[in-house]
């Protein structure tokens, strides 16, 4: 087995790590960054962009740029582009494919095996969809593990003394809390809780709504219909939010945000930290109940917790940290990098599953015991959810139940499976239903069919059945409308492979344009800095080379760039580089 990578497939950003000499190491992407925006764009010429490049062109191509796809995992959501509908699994696969390519470049080896993390509170459909996304991207997903558990694993490596920790994970789109016991070489999740639809995106949206309302008041213009303007607002809102984590004020300055008959309109709005806090108090308050539930389910009081780990970019918000301090009564730890620790923990688990850890090393000795976040039930008379497996049961786990027929000579039984904590099935998530067929004709109540529900180490539900009368086994597939069929996955995998090579090429071309732009900017800056000490001839030649490159770049946009324009840029870039080196600059 080659190297196993650990992937934190985040709502906003993703991160990949790999073990190097037993130490988890974060992989730098092809753009030179340690995290990759989870953004996918379809450029007008039909190619796909992923990561920084996709994020950077978003305002100019808002309708064809997809953010936060993770929020739709396990649902029927489809994004329609040029008449084709893309599932969240396919979009996520495009992100995973880029991460895989970057990992291959970094390690210099082909990478096929991966451990992917998901929020602890993800249900079966969301986990299954994540696993399918991995398959579409050409990855063999060895294990799906929970994000807070991965963070605890990264933490536990260096802090092996027995303790109880609480992981508070507020990312871009999800909130998770896990209570974990780090024992002697065992990391055991005691309980987990969360909210799958709460994260940094919601904080951004509050700022965006505020800006839209302010602009309506001052300029009488409703920006919500203008997708490009809204994208610019979203980008600025996120920037301002981040600034407010360290500064008390953030300025939103968006020139030419709207155009009317009277001319251009500009936005210039100031947001103070206290205003931001007043806009988002209720969002932060929503994290309190899950923390209390997790502590309650773990049978612990807050005073039993020795350490609180903050994970996810949104825990950088001072008001979030203050809230955690207040709920838990202790100062949260800042030892882990909230953006990277999840991928690092996944890499450790990957190394363990791939047998790549040195025998006897600290990581090789650690045993991980996780739990299922949600109860599993089946529907019984009156729409009641009858529990088979309780939430926070250690996984893998299994439960068997005997089913029989209600009518004489009935040859099949329909069974509906749900996940969730509510009493009535209508309030829980339908995982799917299946039909037990081929039952031998008999009087009502005679057949004895044992159905076994098991939750594997990935937190994914599997079902099997056995006719106890005949010993005949039946294989059962839970069919959920949001999951993709085998054929759909295979087709998507094939398409991803075909597009993959084209996209890599396109990504290379777009990168070239970005690099050329940076070279031009740096050279123009140097020209300005040395305007007094460079001689006339040098300045003339450098200026000329700059103009040539600027012209070549100007003939394209990040979305509209083909081989011809790319080769012109390449030529002009080489010319400028040669000019500079000839001049000894
Ligand atoms: P993650 O999914 O863990 O990468 O978290 C991403 C989220 O964290 C996004 O919503 C970011 O806007 C947010 N984030 C990152 N850095 C900061 C910061 N300094 N202050 C506030 N939010 C941040």
Coordinates of C-alpha atoms and ligand atoms in Angstrom, one line a residue:
X1 CA 0.0 0.0 0.0
X2 CA 1.3 3.5 -0.9
X3 CA 1.1 6.4 1.5
X4 CA -2.3 7.0 3.0
X5 CA -3.4 10.6 3.1
X6 CA -5.7 12.2 5.8
X7 CA -8.2 14.7 4.3
X8 CA -10.2 17.3 6.2
X9 CA -12.9 18.0 3.7
X10 CA -14.1 21.3 5.1
X11 CA -17.2 23.5 4.3
X12 CA -15.0 26.5 3.5
X13 CA -11.4 25.1 3.4
X14 CA -9.9 21.7 3.1
X15 CA -6.6 20.4 4.3
X16 CA -4.5 17.3 3.6
X17 CA -1.8 15.7 5.7
X18 CA 0.4 12.6 5.4
X19 CA 2.7 10.8 7.8
X20 CA 6.4 11.3 7.4
X21 CA 8.6 9.3 9.8
X22 CA 5.6 8.8 12.1
X23 CA 4.9 12.6 12.2
X24 CA 1.8 14.0 10.5
X25 CA 2.8 16.6 8.0
X26 CA 0.5 19.1 6.3
X27 CA 0.7 19.0 2.5
X28 CA 1.3 22.3 0.7
X29 CA -1.0 22.6 -2.4
X30 CA 0.2 23.5 -5.9
X31 CA -0.4 27.2 -5.1
X32 CA 1.9 27.0 -2.1
X33 CA -0.8 27.1 0.6
X34 CA -1.5 24.7 3.5
X35 CA -5.3 24.8 3.1
X36 CA -7.4 24.8 -0.1
X37 CA -10.7 26.7 -0.4
X38 CA -13.5 24.2 -0.9
X39 CA -14.7 26.1 -3.9
X40 CA -15.4 24.8 -7.4
X41 CA -16.1 26.9 -10.5
X42 CA -17.1 26.1 -14.1
X43 CA -15.5 28.5 -16.4
X44 CA -17.4 29.7 -19.5
X45 CA -15.3 27.5 -21.8
X46 CA -16.4 24.4 -19.9
X47 CA -13.4 23.7 -17.8
X48 CA -13.5 23.3 -14.0
X49 CA -11.5 25.3 -11.5
X50 CA -10.9 24.2 -7.9
X51 CA -9.5 26.0 -4.8
X52 CA -7.9 29.4 -4.8
X53 CA -8.3 30.0 -8.5
X54 CA -12.0 29.2 -8.2
X55 CA -12.4 31.5 -5.2
X56 CA -10.6 34.4 -6.8
X57 CA -12.8 34.5 -9.9
X58 CA -16.0 34.1 -8.0
X59 CA -17.3 37.7 -8.2
X60 CA -16.9 37.7 -12.0
X61 CA -18.5 34.3 -12.4
X62 CA -20.9 34.0 -9.4
X63 CA -23.6 31.9 -11.0
X64 CA -21.1 29.2 -11.9
X65 CA -19.1 29.1 -8.7
X66 CA -20.0 26.8 -5.9
X67 CA -19.2 27.4 -2.3
X68 CA -20.0 25.3 0.8
X69 CA -21.2 22.2 -1.0
X70 CA -20.7 20.3 2.2
X71 CA -23.9 21.8 3.5
X72 CA -25.8 19.8 0.9
X73 CA -24.1 16.5 1.4
X74 CA -26.6 13.6 1.7
X75 CA -29.5 15.7 0.2
X76 CA -31.2 15.8 -3.1
X77 CA -29.6 19.2 -4.0
X78 CA -28.3 19.4 -7.5
X79 CA -26.4 22.2 -9.1
X80 CA -27.3 22.8 -12.8
X81 CA -24.5 23.9 -15.1
X82 CA -24.9 24.0 -18.8
X83 CA -27.9 21.6 -18.6
X84 CA -26.1 19.0 -16.5
X85 CA -27.0 18.4 -12.9
X86 CA -24.2 17.9 -10.5
X87 CA -24.7 16.1 -7.1
X88 CA -22.9 17.3 -4.0
X89 CA -20.9 14.1 -4.2
X90 CA -19.6 15.0 -7.7
X91 CA -18.8 18.6 -6.7
X92 CA -17.0 17.4 -3.5
X93 CA -15.1 14.8 -5.7
X94 CA -13.7 17.7 -7.7
X95 CA -12.2 19.2 -4.6
X96 CA -11.0 15.8 -3.4
X97 CA -9.3 15.2 -6.8
X98 CA -7.4 18.4 -6.5
X99 CA -6.3 17.4 -3.0
X100 CA -5.2 14.0 -4.3
X101 CA -3.2 15.6 -7.1
X102 CA -1.5 18.0 -4.7
X103 CA -0.7 15.1 -2.4
X104 CA 0.9 13.2 -5.3
X105 CA 3.0 16.2 -6.3
X106 CA 4.1 16.6 -2.7
X107 CA 5.0 13.0 -2.0
X108 CA 6.2 12.2 -5.5
X109 CA 4.1 9.0 -5.4
X110 CA 0.7 7.9 -6.7
X111 CA -1.8 8.3 -3.9
X112 CA -5.0 6.1 -3.8
X113 CA -5.8 5.5 -0.1
X114 CA -7.3 8.1 2.2
X115 CA -9.0 8.7 5.5
X116 CA -11.6 11.4 5.2
X117 CA -13.1 13.3 8.1
X118 CA -16.7 14.4 8.6
X119 CA -18.4 16.3 11.3
X120 CA -19.2 13.9 14.2
X121 CA -22.8 14.9 13.9
X122 CA -23.1 13.8 10.2
X123 CA -25.9 11.2 9.7
X124 CA -25.7 8.1 7.6
X125 CA -26.7 9.8 4.3
X126 CA -24.0 12.5 4.7
X127 CA -21.3 9.9 5.6
X128 CA -22.3 7.7 2.7
X129 CA -22.2 10.7 0.3
X130 CA -18.7 11.6 1.6
X131 CA -17.5 8.1 1.0
X132 CA -19.0 8.1 -2.5
X133 CA -17.4 11.5 -3.3
X134 CA -14.0 9.9 -2.4
X135 CA -14.7 7.0 -4.8
X136 CA -15.7 9.3 -7.6
X137 CA -12.4 11.1 -7.1
X138 CA -10.5 7.8 -7.5
X139 CA -9.7 7.4 -3.8
X140 CA -10.0 4.2 -1.8
X141 CA -11.6 5.6 1.3
X142 CA -10.1 3.4 4.1
X143 CA -12.2 5.0 6.8
X144 CA -14.4 7.9 7.5
X145 CA -13.6 9.4 10.9
X146 CA -15.1 12.2 13.0
X147 CA -13.4 15.6 12.9
X148 CA -13.3 16.2 16.6
X149 CA -12.0 12.7 17.1
X150 CA -9.2 13.3 14.6
X151 CA -8.4 16.6 16.4
X152 CA -8.2 14.6 19.7
X153 CA -5.9 12.1 18.0
X154 CA -3.5 14.8 16.9
X155 CA -3.6 16.3 20.4
X156 CA -3.4 12.9 22.2
X157 CA -0.2 12.1 20.4
X158 CA 1.8 14.7 22.3
X159 CA -0.4 14.8 25.5
X160 CA -0.9 11.1 26.3
X161 CA -1.5 11.5 30.0
X162 CA -5.0 10.4 31.1
X163 CA -7.5 13.2 30.9
X164 CA -11.0 14.2 29.7
X165 CA -11.2 16.7 27.0
X166 CA -14.0 18.6 25.3
X167 CA -13.5 19.4 21.6
X168 CA -15.5 22.4 20.5
X169 CA -15.4 22.5 16.7
X170 CA -17.0 25.4 14.9
X171 CA -16.1 25.4 11.3
X172 CA -17.5 27.1 8.1
X173 CA -20.8 25.2 8.1
X174 CA -21.0 22.8 11.0
X175 CA -20.8 22.7 14.7
X176 CA -19.6 19.7 16.6
X177 CA -18.9 19.0 20.2
X178 CA -17.3 15.8 21.5
X179 CA -16.4 14.7 25.0
X180 CA -13.4 12.5 24.8
X181 CA -11.4 10.5 27.3
X182 CA -7.7 10.1 26.6
X183 CA -6.6 7.1 28.6
X184 CA -3.5 5.0 28.5
X185 CA -3.1 4.5 24.8
X186 CA -6.9 4.6 24.2
X187 CA -8.8 7.6 22.9
X188 CA -12.4 7.0 23.6
X189 CA -15.2 9.3 22.5
X190 CA -17.8 9.3 25.3
X191 CA -20.4 11.5 23.7
X192 CA -21.0 13.8 20.8
X193 CA -23.5 16.4 19.8
X194 CA -23.8 19.3 17.4
X195 CA -25.6 21.2 14.7
X196 CA -25.0 20.4 11.1
X197 CA -26.2 23.8 9.9
X198 CA -24.3 26.2 12.0
X199 CA -20.9 27.7 11.1
X200 CA -18.8 30.6 9.9
X201 CA -21.1 31.0 6.8
X202 CA -23.9 32.1 9.1
X203 CA -21.8 34.8 10.6
X204 CA -20.9 36.1 7.2
X205 CA -24.5 36.1 6.2
X206 CA -25.4 38.3 9.1
X207 CA -22.9 40.9 8.0
X208 CA -24.1 40.6 4.4
X209 CA -27.7 41.2 5.5
X210 CA -26.6 44.2 7.5
X211 CA -24.8 45.7 4.5
X212 CA -27.7 45.1 2.2
X213 CA -30.1 46.9 4.6
X214 CA -27.7 49.8 5.2
X215 CA -27.2 50.3 1.4
X216 CA -30.9 50.2 0.9
X217 CA -31.2 53.0 3.4
X218 CA -28.4 55.2 2.2
X219 CA -28.6 54.6 -1.6
X220 CA -32.1 53.2 -2.0
X221 CA -30.7 50.2 -4.0
X222 CA -31.5 46.5 -3.3
X223 CA -28.4 44.6 -4.0
X224 CA -29.9 41.1 -3.5
X225 CA -30.8 40.7 -7.1
X226 CA -27.3 41.3 -8.4
X227 CA -25.4 38.0 -8.0
X228 CA -22.0 39.6 -8.8
X229 CA -22.5 42.4 -6.2
X230 CA -23.7 39.8 -3.6
X231 CA -20.6 37.7 -4.2
X232 CA -18.4 40.8 -3.6
X233 CA -20.4 41.5 -0.4
X234 CA -19.9 37.9 0.8
X235 CA -16.1 38.1 0.2
X236 CA -15.8 41.4 2.0
X237 CA -18.1 40.3 4.8
X238 CA -15.9 37.2 5.5
X239 CA -12.8 39.4 5.4
X240 CA -14.3 41.9 7.8
X241 CA -15.4 39.1 10.1
X242 CA -11.8 37.8 10.2
X243 CA -10.4 41.3 10.8
X244 CA -12.8 41.7 13.8
X245 CA -11.2 38.7 15.5
X246 CA -8.1 40.8 16.1
X247 CA -9.3 44.4 15.5
X248 CA -12.1 46.4 17.1
X249 CA -13.2 47.9 13.7
X250 CA -13.5 46.7 10.1
X251 CA -14.2 48.9 7.1
X252 CA -16.1 47.6 4.1
X253 CA -15.1 49.5 1.1
X254 CA -16.6 48.4 -2.2
X255 CA -16.3 50.9 -5.0
X256 CA -18.7 50.6 -8.0
X257 CA -20.9 48.2 -6.2
X258 CA -23.9 49.4 -8.2
X259 CA -24.6 51.5 -11.2
X260 CA -27.7 53.6 -11.8
X261 CA -28.7 56.3 -14.2
X262 CA -27.3 58.8 -11.8
X263 CA -23.9 57.1 -12.0
X264 CA -21.8 54.7 -9.9
X265 CA -22.5 53.9 -6.3
X266 CA -19.9 53.0 -3.8
X267 CA -20.2 51.2 -0.4
X268 CA -18.2 52.5 2.6
X269 CA -19.5 51.0 5.8
X270 CA -17.8 50.6 9.2
X271 CA -18.5 47.7 11.5
X272 CA -17.4 47.6 15.1
X273 CA -16.7 44.4 16.9
X274 CA -19.6 45.1 19.3
X275 CA -22.0 45.6 16.4
X276 CA -20.8 42.3 14.9
X277 CA -21.3 40.6 18.3
X278 CA -24.8 41.9 18.7
X279 CA -25.6 40.6 15.2
X280 CA -24.4 37.1 16.0
X281 CA -25.2 36.5 19.7
X282 CA -28.0 34.0 18.9
X283 CA -25.7 32.0 16.6
X284 CA -23.1 31.6 19.4
X285 CA -25.9 30.8 21.9
X286 CA -27.0 27.9 19.7
X287 CA -23.8 26.1 20.6
X288 CA -24.7 25.9 24.3
X289 CA -27.3 23.2 24.3
X290 CA -25.2 20.7 22.3
X291 CA -22.3 21.2 24.8
X292 CA -24.7 20.5 27.7
X293 CA -26.1 17.5 25.9
X294 CA -22.7 16.0 25.2
X295 CA -21.6 16.5 28.8
X296 CA -24.9 15.0 30.0
X297 CA -24.6 12.0 27.7
X298 CA -21.0 11.4 28.8
X299 CA -22.2 11.4 32.4
X300 CA -19.9 14.2 33.3
X301 CA -20.1 17.7 34.8
X302 CA -18.2 20.6 33.4
X303 CA -15.8 20.4 36.3
X304 CA -14.7 16.9 35.2
X305 CA -13.2 18.4 32.0
X306 CA -9.5 18.9 32.1
X307 CA -9.0 20.6 28.8
X308 CA -11.1 22.3 26.0
X309 CA -9.7 22.1 22.5
X310 CA -10.9 24.7 20.0
X311 CA -11.1 23.4 16.4
X312 CA -12.4 25.1 13.2
X313 CA -11.6 28.6 11.9
X314 CA -14.7 30.2 13.6
X315 CA -13.3 29.5 17.1
X316 CA -11.0 32.4 16.4
X317 CA -13.9 34.8 17.0
X318 CA -13.3 36.3 20.5
X319 CA -17.0 36.1 21.5
X320 CA -17.0 32.4 20.7
X321 CA -13.9 31.9 22.9
X322 CA -15.5 33.9 25.6
X323 CA -18.7 31.7 25.4
X324 CA -16.6 28.5 25.6
X325 CA -14.8 29.9 28.6
X326 CA -18.1 30.6 30.3
X327 CA -19.8 27.3 29.5
X328 CA -16.8 25.1 30.4
X329 CA -15.4 27.3 33.2
X330 CA -11.8 26.9 31.9
X331 CA -9.4 28.6 29.5
X332 CA -9.5 26.8 26.1
X333 CA -6.2 25.4 24.9
X334 CA -4.5 27.1 22.0
X335 CA -1.9 24.3 21.4
X336 CA -3.5 23.0 18.2
X337 CA -3.7 24.8 14.9
X338 CA -7.5 24.8 14.4
X339 CA -7.2 24.7 10.6
X340 CA -4.8 21.8 10.4
X341 CA -5.2 19.5 13.4
X342 CA -8.1 17.5 11.9
X343 CA -6.2 16.6 8.7
X344 CA -3.2 15.7 10.9
X345 CA -5.3 13.4 13.1
X346 CA -6.7 11.8 9.9
X347 CA -3.2 11.2 8.6
X348 CA -2.3 9.4 11.9
X349 CA -5.3 7.2 11.5
X350 CA -4.5 6.6 7.9
X351 CA -0.9 5.6 8.8
X352 CA -2.3 3.2 11.3
X353 CA -4.7 1.6 8.9
X354 CA -2.1 1.4 6.2
X355 CA 0.4 -0.2 8.6
X356 CA 2.8 2.7 8.1
X357 CA 3.6 3.5 11.7
X358 CA 6.8 2.2 13.3
X359 CA 6.0 -0.5 15.7
X360 CA 6.2 0.7 19.3
X361 CA 5.8 4.4 18.4
X362 CA 3.3 6.4 20.4
X363 CA 0.8 6.7 17.6
X364 CA 1.0 3.0 16.7
X365 CA -0.1 2.1 20.2
X366 CA -3.2 4.3 20.3
X367 CA -6.6 2.7 20.0
X368 CA -9.5 4.9 18.8
X369 CA -13.0 4.2 20.0
X370 CA -15.7 6.4 18.5
X371 CA -19.5 6.6 18.9
X372 CA -22.5 6.9 16.7
X373 CA -24.0 10.4 17.0
X374 CA -27.6 9.6 16.4
X375 CA -30.0 6.8 17.4
X376 CA -31.1 4.3 14.8
X377 CA -34.7 3.3 14.8
X378 CA -37.4 1.6 12.7
X379 CA -40.9 2.8 12.2
X380 CA -43.6 0.8 14.1
X381 CA -47.4 1.3 14.3
X382 CA -48.5 4.8 14.7
X383 CA -45.4 6.3 13.2
X384 CA -43.4 5.6 16.4
X385 CA -39.6 5.5 16.1
X386 CA -38.6 2.3 17.9
X387 CA -35.0 2.5 18.9
X388 CA -32.6 -0.3 17.9
X389 CA -29.3 1.5 18.6
X390 CA -29.0 4.4 21.0
X391 CA -26.9 7.5 20.2
X392 CA -23.4 7.6 21.6
X393 CA -23.0 3.8 21.4
X394 CA -19.4 2.8 20.7
X395 CA -19.0 1.8 17.1
X396 CA -18.8 -0.6 15.4
X397 CA -22.0 -2.0 16.9
X398 CA -24.8 -4.3 15.8
X399 CA -28.4 -5.1 16.8
X400 CA -30.7 -7.8 15.6
X401 CA -34.4 -7.9 15.6
X402 CA -36.9 -10.6 14.6
X403 CA -39.6 -9.6 12.1
X404 CA -42.6 -11.6 11.1
X405 CA -45.7 -11.1 8.9
X406 CA -48.9 -9.4 9.9
X407 CA -51.1 -11.1 7.3
X408 CA -51.7 -14.7 6.2
X409 CA -49.5 -15.8 3.3
X410 CA -47.7 -12.5 3.2
X411 CA -44.5 -12.9 1.2
X412 CA -42.9 -9.5 1.9
X413 CA -42.4 -6.9 4.7
X414 CA -41.5 -3.3 4.2
X415 CA -39.2 -1.7 6.8
X416 CA -38.3 2.0 7.2
X417 CA -35.1 3.0 8.9
X418 CA -34.7 6.4 10.6
X419 CA -31.9 8.2 12.4
X420 CA -32.5 10.9 15.0
X421 CA -33.7 11.4 18.6
X422 CA -37.3 12.3 18.2
X423 CA -40.2 10.0 19.3
X424 CA -42.1 10.1 16.0
X425 CA -40.4 9.0 12.8
X426 CA -41.8 12.1 10.9
X427 CA -39.4 14.3 13.0
X428 CA -36.3 12.1 12.2
X429 CA -34.2 11.6 9.1
X430 CA -35.4 8.8 6.9
X431 CA -32.3 6.8 5.9
X432 CA -34.3 4.8 3.5
X433 CA -36.5 1.7 3.3
X434 CA -36.2 -1.8 2.2
X435 CA -38.4 -4.7 1.4
X436 CA -37.9 -8.1 2.8
X437 CA -39.2 -10.4 0.1
X438 CA -39.1 -14.1 -0.7
X439 CA -40.7 -14.9 2.6
X440 CA -42.1 -18.5 2.5
X441 CA -46.0 -18.4 2.5
X442 CA -47.3 -19.2 6.0
X443 CA -49.9 -18.1 8.5
X444 CA -49.4 -14.6 10.0
X445 CA -46.7 -14.5 12.7
X446 CA -45.1 -17.7 11.6
X447 CA -42.1 -16.6 9.6
X448 CA -39.1 -15.6 11.7
X449 CA -36.8 -13.2 9.9
X450 CA -33.8 -11.9 11.8
X451 CA -32.8 -8.4 10.6
X452 CA -29.4 -7.2 11.7
X453 CA -28.6 -3.5 11.7
X454 CA -24.9 -2.7 12.1
X455 CA -23.1 0.6 12.2
X456 CA -19.5 0.1 11.0
X457 CA -16.4 1.9 12.0
X458 CA -17.2 4.7 9.5
X459 CA -20.6 5.3 11.2
X460 CA -22.4 4.0 8.2
X461 CA -25.4 1.8 8.6
X462 CA -25.5 -1.7 7.0
X463 CA -28.5 -4.1 7.0
X464 CA -28.7 -7.9 6.5
X465 CA -31.5 -10.4 7.0
X466 CA -31.8 -14.1 7.7
X467 CA -34.9 -16.3 7.4
X468 CA -34.5 -18.3 10.6
X469 CA -36.8 -21.0 9.2
X470 CA -34.8 -21.8 6.1
X471 CA -31.4 -20.3 7.1
X472 CA -31.6 -18.3 3.9
X473 CA -29.7 -15.0 4.0
X474 CA -30.8 -11.9 2.2
X475 CA -28.7 -9.0 1.3
X476 CA -30.5 -5.7 1.8
X477 CA -29.6 -2.3 0.5
X478 CA -31.2 0.7 2.1
X479 CA -32.4 2.9 -0.7
X480 CA -32.3 6.6 0.0
X481 CA -33.2 9.1 -2.7
X482 CA -30.3 11.3 -1.8
X483 CA -27.6 8.6 -2.3
X484 CA -26.2 7.8 -5.7
X485 CA -26.7 4.4 -7.3
X486 CA -23.7 2.2 -8.1
X487 CA -24.1 3.0 -11.8
X488 CA -24.2 6.8 -11.1
X489 CA -21.1 6.6 -9.0
X490 CA -19.2 4.6 -11.7
X491 CA -20.3 7.1 -14.4
X492 CA -19.3 10.0 -12.3
X493 CA -15.9 8.4 -11.6
X494 CA -15.3 7.9 -15.3
X495 CA -16.2 11.5 -16.0
X496 CA -14.0 12.8 -13.2
X497 CA -11.1 10.8 -14.7
X498 CA -11.7 12.2 -18.2
X499 CA -12.1 15.8 -16.9
X500 CA -9.3 15.4 -14.4
X501 CA -6.5 15.5 -16.9
X502 CA -8.1 18.4 -18.8
X503 CA -8.7 20.3 -15.6
X504 CA -5.1 19.8 -14.5
X505 CA -4.0 21.3 -17.8
X506 CA -6.3 24.2 -17.4
X507 CA -5.3 24.7 -13.8
X508 CA -1.7 24.9 -15.0
X509 CA -2.6 27.6 -17.6
X510 CA -4.5 29.6 -15.0
X511 CA -1.6 29.3 -12.5
X512 CA 0.8 30.6 -15.2
X513 CA -1.4 33.7 -15.6
X514 CA -1.4 34.3 -11.9
X515 CA 2.4 33.9 -11.7
X516 CA 2.9 36.2 -14.6
X517 CA 0.7 38.8 -12.9
X518 CA 2.7 38.6 -9.7
X519 CA 6.0 39.0 -11.7
X520 CA 4.6 42.0 -13.4
X521 CA 3.4 43.6 -10.2
X522 CA 6.8 43.0 -8.5
X523 CA 8.7 44.4 -11.4
X524 CA 6.6 47.5 -11.6
X525 CA 7.1 48.0 -7.9
X526 CA 10.9 47.7 -8.4
X527 CA 10.8 50.1 -11.3
X528 CA 9.1 52.6 -8.9
X529 CA 11.5 52.0 -6.0
X530 CA 14.6 52.3 -8.2
X531 CA 13.4 55.2 -10.3
X532 CA 16.2 57.3 -9.1
X533 CA 19.1 54.8 -9.1
X534 CA 18.5 52.8 -12.3
X535 CA 19.9 54.3 -15.5
X536 CA 17.6 55.4 -18.4
X537 CA 18.4 52.4 -20.6
X538 CA 17.7 49.9 -17.9
X539 CA 14.4 51.5 -17.1
X540 CA 13.4 51.7 -20.7
X541 CA 14.1 48.0 -21.4
X542 CA 12.4 46.8 -18.2
X543 CA 9.3 49.0 -18.9
X544 CA 9.1 47.7 -22.5
X545 CA 9.2 44.1 -21.2
X546 CA 6.5 44.9 -18.6
X547 CA 4.3 46.4 -21.2
X548 CA 4.6 43.3 -23.4
X549 CA 3.6 41.1 -20.5
X550 CA 0.8 43.3 -19.4
X551 CA -0.6 43.3 -22.9
X552 CA -0.4 39.5 -23.1
X553 CA -2.2 39.1 -19.7
X554 CA -4.8 41.6 -20.7
X555 CA -5.9 39.5 -23.6
X556 CA -7.4 36.9 -21.2
X557 CA -9.3 36.6 -18.0
X558 CA -9.0 33.7 -15.4
X559 CA -12.2 32.2 -16.9
X560 CA -11.3 32.9 -20.5
X561 CA -7.9 31.7 -21.3
X562 CA -6.8 29.2 -24.0
X563 CA -3.6 27.7 -25.2
X564 CA -2.8 30.6 -27.6
X565 CA -3.2 33.3 -25.0
X566 CA -1.4 31.2 -22.5
X567 CA 1.6 30.7 -24.8
X568 CA 1.7 34.5 -25.4
X569 CA 1.8 35.1 -21.7
X570 CA 4.5 32.4 -21.3
X571 CA 6.6 34.1 -24.0
X572 CA 6.2 37.6 -22.5
X573 CA 7.0 36.3 -19.0
X574 CA 10.2 34.6 -20.3
X575 CA 11.1 37.8 -22.1
X576 CA 10.7 39.9 -18.9
X577 CA 12.6 37.3 -16.8
X578 CA 15.5 37.3 -19.3
X579 CA 15.6 41.1 -19.5
X580 CA 15.8 41.2 -15.7
X581 CA 18.5 38.6 -15.4
X582 CA 20.5 40.3 -18.3
X583 CA 20.4 43.5 -16.3
X584 CA 21.5 41.6 -13.2
X585 CA 18.3 42.4 -11.4
Ligands
LIG1 P1 -12.9 25.6 8.7 O1 -14.1 24.9 8.1 O2 -12.5 25.0 10.0 O3 -11.8 25.8 7.8 O4 -13.4 27.0 9.2 C1 -13.6 28.0 8.2 C2 -14.4 29.1 8.8 O5 -13.6 29.8 9.8 C3 -14.8 30.1 7.8 O6 -16.2 30.5 8.0 C4 -13.9 31.2 8.0 O7 -14.4 32.5 7.6 C5 -13.7 31.2 9.5 N1 -12.5 31.8 10.0 C6 -11.2 31.6 9.6 N2 -10.4 32.5 10.2 C7 -11.2 33.2 11.0 C8 -10.9 34.4 11.9 N3 -9.6 34.8 12.1 N4 -11.9 34.9 12.5 C9 -13.2 34.5 12.4 N5 -13.5 33.5 11.5 C10 -12.5 32.9 10.9

